[in-house]
Coordinates of N, CA, C and O in Angstrom, one line a residue:
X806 N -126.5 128.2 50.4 CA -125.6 127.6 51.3 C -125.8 126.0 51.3 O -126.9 125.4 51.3
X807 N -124.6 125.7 51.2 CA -124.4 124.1 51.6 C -124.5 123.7 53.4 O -123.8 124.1 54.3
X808 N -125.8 122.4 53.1 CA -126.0 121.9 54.5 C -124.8 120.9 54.7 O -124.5 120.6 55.9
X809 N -124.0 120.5 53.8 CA -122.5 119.9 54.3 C -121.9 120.4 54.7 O -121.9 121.6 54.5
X810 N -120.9 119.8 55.8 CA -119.7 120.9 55.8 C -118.9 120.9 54.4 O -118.8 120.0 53.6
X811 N -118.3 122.0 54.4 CA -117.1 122.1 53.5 C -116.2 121.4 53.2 O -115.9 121.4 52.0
X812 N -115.5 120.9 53.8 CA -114.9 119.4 54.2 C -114.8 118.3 54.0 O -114.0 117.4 54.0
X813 N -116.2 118.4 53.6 CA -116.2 116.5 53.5 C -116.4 116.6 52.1 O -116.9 117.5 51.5
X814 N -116.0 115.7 51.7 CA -115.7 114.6 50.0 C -116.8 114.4 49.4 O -117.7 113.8 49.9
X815 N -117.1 115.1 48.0 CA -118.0 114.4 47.0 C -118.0 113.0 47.5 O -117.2 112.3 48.1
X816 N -119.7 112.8 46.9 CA -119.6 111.0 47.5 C -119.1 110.3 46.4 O -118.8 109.2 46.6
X817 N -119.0 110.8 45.3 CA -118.7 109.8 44.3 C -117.1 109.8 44.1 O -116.6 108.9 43.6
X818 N -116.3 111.0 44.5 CA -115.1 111.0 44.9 C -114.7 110.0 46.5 O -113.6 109.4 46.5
X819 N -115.0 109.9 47.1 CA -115.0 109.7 48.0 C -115.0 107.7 48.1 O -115.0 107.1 49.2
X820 N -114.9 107.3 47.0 CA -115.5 106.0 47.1 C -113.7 105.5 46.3 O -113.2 105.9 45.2
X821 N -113.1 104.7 47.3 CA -111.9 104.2 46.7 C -111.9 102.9 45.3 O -111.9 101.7 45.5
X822 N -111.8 103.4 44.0 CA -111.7 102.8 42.7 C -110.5 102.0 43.1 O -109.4 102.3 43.7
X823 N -111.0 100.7 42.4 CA -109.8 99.7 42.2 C -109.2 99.9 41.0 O -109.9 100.1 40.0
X824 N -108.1 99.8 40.9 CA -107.1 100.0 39.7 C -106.9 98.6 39.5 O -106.3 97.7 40.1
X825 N -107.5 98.8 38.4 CA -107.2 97.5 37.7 C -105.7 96.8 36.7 O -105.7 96.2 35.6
X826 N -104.7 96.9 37.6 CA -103.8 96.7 36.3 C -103.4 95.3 35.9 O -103.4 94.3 36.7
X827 N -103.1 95.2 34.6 CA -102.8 94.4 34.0 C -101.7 93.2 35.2 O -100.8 93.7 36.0
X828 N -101.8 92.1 35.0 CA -100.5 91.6 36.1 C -99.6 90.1 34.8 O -100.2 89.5 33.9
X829 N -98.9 90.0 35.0 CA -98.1 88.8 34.1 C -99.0 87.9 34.3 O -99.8 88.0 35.3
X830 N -99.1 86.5 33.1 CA -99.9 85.9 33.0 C -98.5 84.6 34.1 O -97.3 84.7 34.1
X831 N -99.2 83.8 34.6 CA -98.8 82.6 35.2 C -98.1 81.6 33.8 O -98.3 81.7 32.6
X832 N -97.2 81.0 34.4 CA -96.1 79.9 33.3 C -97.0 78.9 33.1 O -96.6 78.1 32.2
X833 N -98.4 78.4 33.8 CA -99.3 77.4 33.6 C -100.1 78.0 32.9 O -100.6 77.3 32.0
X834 N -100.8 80.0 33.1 CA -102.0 80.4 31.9 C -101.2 80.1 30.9 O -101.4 79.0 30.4
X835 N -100.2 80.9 30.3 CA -99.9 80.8 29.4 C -99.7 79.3 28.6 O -99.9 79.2 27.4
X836 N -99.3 78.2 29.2 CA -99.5 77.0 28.5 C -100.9 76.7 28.2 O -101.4 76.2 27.3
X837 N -101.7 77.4 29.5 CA -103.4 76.8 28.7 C -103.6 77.6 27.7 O -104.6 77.4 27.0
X838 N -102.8 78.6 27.5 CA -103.3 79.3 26.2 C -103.2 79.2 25.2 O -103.8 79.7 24.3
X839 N -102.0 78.4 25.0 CA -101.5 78.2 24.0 C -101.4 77.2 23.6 O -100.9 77.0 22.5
X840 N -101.9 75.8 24.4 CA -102.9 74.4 24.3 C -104.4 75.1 23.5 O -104.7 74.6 22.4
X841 N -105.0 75.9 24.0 CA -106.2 76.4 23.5 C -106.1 76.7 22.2 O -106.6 76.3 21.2
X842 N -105.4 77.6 22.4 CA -105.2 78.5 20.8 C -104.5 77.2 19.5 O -104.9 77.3 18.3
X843 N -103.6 76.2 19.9 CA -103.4 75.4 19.2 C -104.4 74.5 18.7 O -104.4 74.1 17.5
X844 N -105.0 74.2 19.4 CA -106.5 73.3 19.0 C -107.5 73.7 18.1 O -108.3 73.1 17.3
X845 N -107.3 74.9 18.4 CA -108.4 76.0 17.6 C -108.1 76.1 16.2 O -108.7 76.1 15.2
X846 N -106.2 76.4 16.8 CA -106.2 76.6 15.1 C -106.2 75.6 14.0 O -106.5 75.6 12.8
X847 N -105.6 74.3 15.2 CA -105.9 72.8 14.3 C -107.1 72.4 13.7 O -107.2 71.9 12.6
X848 N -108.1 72.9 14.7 CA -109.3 73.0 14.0 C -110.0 73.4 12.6 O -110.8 72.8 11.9
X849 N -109.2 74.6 12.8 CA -109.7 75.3 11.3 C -108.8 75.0 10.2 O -109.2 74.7 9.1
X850 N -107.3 75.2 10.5 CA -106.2 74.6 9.5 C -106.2 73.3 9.1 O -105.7 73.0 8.0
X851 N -106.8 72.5 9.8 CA -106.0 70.8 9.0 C -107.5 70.7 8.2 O -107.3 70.5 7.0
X852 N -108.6 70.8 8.5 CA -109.9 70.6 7.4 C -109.5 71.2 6.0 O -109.9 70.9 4.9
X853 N -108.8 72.0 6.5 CA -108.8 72.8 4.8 C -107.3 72.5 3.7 O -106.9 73.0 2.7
X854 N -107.1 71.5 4.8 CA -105.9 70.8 4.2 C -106.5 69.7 3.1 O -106.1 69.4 2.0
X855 N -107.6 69.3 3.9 CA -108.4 68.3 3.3 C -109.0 68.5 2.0 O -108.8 68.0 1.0
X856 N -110.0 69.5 2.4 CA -110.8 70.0 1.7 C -111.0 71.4 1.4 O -111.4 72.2 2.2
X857 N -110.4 71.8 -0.2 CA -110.3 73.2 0.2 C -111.9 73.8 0.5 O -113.0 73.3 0.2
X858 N -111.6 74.9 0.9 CA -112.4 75.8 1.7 C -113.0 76.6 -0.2 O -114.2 76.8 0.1
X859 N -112.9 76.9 -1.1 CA -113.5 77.1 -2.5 C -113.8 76.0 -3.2 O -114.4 76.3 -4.2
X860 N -113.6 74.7 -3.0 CA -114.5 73.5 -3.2 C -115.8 73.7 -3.4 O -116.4 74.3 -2.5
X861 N -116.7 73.2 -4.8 CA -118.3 73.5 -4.2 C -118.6 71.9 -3.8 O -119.5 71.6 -3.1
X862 N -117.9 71.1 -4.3 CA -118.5 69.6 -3.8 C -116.9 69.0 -3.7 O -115.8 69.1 -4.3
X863 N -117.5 68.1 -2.6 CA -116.2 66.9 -1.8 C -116.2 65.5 -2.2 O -117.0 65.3 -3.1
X864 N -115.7 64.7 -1.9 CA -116.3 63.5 -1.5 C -116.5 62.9 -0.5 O -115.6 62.9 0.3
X865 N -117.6 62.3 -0.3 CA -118.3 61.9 1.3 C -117.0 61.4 2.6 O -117.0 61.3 3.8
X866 N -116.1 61.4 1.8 CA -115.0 60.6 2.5 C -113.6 62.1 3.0 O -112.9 62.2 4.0
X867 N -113.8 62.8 2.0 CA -113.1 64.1 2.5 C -113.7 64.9 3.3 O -113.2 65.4 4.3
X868 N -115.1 65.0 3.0 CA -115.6 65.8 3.8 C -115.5 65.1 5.1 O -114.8 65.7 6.0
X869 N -116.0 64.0 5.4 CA -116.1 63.7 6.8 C -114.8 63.3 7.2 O -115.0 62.8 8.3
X870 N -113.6 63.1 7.0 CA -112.7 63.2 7.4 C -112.1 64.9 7.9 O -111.4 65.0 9.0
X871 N -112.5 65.9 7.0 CA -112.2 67.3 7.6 C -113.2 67.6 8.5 O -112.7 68.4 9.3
X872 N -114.4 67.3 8.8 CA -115.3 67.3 10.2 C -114.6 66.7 10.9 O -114.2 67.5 11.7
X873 N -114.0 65.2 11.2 CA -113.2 64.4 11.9 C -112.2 65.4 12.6 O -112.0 65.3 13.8
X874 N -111.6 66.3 11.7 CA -110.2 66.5 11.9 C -110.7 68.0 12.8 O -110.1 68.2 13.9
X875 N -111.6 68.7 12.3 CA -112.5 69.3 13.2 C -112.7 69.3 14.7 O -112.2 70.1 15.5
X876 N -113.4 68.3 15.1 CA -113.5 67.5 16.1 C -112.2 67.4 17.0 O -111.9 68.1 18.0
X877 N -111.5 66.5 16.4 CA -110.0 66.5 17.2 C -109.5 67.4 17.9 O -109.1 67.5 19.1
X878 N -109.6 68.6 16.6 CA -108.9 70.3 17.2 C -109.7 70.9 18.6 O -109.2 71.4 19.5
X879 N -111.1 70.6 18.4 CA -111.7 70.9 19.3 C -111.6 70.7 20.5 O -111.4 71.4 21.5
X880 N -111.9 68.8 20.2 CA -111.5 68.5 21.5 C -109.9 68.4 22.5 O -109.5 67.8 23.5
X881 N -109.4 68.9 21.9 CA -107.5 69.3 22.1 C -108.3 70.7 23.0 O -108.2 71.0 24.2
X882 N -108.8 71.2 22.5 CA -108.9 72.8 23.2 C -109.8 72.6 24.6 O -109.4 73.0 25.7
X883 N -110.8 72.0 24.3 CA -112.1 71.9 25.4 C -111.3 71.3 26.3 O -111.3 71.7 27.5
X884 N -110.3 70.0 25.9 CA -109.2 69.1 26.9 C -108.5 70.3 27.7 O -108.9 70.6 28.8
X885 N -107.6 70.8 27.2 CA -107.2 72.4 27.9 C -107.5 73.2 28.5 O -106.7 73.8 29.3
X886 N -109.2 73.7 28.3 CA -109.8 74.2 29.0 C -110.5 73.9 30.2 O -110.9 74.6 31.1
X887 N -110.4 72.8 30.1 CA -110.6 72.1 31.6 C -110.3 71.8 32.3 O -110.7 71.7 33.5
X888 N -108.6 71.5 31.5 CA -107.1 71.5 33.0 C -107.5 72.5 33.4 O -108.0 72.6 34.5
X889 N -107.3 73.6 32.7 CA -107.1 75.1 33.3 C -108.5 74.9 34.4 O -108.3 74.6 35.5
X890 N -109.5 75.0 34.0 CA -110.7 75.3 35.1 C -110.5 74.4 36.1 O -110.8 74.9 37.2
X891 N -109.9 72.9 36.2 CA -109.7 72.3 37.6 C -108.6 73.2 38.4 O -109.1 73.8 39.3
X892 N -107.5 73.4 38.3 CA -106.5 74.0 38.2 C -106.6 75.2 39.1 O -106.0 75.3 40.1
X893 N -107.7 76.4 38.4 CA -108.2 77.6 39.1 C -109.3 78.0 39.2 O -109.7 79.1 39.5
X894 N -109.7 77.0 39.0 CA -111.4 77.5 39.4 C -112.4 78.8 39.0 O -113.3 79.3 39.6
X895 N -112.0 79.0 37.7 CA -112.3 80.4 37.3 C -112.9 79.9 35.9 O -112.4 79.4 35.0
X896 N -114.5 80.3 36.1 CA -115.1 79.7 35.1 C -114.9 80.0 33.2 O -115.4 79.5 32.3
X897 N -114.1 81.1 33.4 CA -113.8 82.0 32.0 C -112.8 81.2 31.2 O -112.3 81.6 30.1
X898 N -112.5 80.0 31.7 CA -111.3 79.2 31.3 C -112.5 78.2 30.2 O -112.5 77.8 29.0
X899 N -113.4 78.2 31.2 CA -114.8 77.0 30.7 C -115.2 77.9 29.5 O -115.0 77.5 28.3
X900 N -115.8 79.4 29.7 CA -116.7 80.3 28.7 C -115.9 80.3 27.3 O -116.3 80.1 26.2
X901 N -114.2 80.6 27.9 CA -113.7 81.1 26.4 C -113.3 79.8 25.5 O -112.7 79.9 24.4
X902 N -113.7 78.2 26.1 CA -113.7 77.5 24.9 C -114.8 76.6 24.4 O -114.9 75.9 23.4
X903 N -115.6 76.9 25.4 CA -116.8 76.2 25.2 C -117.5 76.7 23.9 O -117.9 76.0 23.0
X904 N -117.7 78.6 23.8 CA -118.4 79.2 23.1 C -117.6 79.1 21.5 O -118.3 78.9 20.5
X905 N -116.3 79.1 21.5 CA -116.1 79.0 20.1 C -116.2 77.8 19.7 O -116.1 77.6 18.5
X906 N -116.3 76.7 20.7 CA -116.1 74.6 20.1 C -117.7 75.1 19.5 O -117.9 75.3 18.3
X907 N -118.7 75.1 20.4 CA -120.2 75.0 19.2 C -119.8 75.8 17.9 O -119.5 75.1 16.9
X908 N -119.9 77.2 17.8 CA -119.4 77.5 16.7 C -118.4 77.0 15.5 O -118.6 77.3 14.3
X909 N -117.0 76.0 16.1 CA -116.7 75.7 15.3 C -117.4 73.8 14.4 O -117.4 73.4 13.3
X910 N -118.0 73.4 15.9 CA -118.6 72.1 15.2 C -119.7 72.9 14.8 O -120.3 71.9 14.4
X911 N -120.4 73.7 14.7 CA -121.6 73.7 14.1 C -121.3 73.9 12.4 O -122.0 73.4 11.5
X912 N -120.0 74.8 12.5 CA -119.5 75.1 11.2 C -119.0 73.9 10.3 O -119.2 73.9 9.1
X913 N -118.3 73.0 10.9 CA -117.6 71.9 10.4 C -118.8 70.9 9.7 O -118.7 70.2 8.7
X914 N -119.9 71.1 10.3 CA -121.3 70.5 10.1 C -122.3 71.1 8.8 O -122.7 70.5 7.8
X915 N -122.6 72.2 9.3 CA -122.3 72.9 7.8 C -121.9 72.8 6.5 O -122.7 72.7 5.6
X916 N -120.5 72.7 6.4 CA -119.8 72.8 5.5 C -119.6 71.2 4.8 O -119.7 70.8 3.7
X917 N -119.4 70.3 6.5 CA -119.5 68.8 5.7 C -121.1 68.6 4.8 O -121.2 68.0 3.7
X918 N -122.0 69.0 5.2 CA -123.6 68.5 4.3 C -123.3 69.3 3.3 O -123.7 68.9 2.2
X919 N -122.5 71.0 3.1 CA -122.8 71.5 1.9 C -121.9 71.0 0.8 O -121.9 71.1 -0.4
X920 N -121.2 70.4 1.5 CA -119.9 69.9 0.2 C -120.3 68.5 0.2 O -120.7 68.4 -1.0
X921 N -120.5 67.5 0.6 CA -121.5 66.4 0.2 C -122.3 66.1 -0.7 O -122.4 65.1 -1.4
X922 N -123.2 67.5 -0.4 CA -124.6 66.8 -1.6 C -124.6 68.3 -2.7 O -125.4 68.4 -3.6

């Protein structure tokens, strides 16, 4: 025998789940996203305009011009990402461009010393 009554609700049924649904993005996310996502890609696109990416050596002046150009893209995106975070106050605006800018200057850094020397 159950000391419950019969009646009453599993407790884990019993606990109201939020449904999570998807909702349309705002006419301002979508410009920070697509400020973001442009930067990013300028990032990685115009360096290799410069300098191709199967290059084993540059000259000091391409490579650091495609770090340069690096840089720019980045800072286009981090710019974006910050309207957005003043904007709404939601730190994930900060996470999702902060985390790929190191990764991409670290890479731009990288690539400018291995094609250099």
């Amino acid at each position: 025998m159950l000391t419950a009554p019969s009646h009453a609700p599993h407790p884990i049924r019993a606990r109201k789940l939020v449904n999570h649904r998807s909702r349309r993005l705002l006419r301002a996310e979508q410009g920070s996203i697509a400020w973001i996502g442009a930067g990013f890609a300028f990032a990685l696109i115009a360096p290799a305009m410069v300098v191709s990416p199967m290059d084993m050596q540059a000259s000091a002046p391409a490579a650091i011009t495609a770090a340069s150009l690096t840089l720019v893209g980045v800072c286009a995106a981090l710019t974006a990402g910050w309207i957005a975070f003043q904007r709404s106050q939601v730190y994930g605006w900060l996470i999702s461009t902060w985390l790929p800018a190191f990764g991409l200057v670290a890479g731009a850094a990288v690539l400018a010393a291995t094609k250099m020397y």
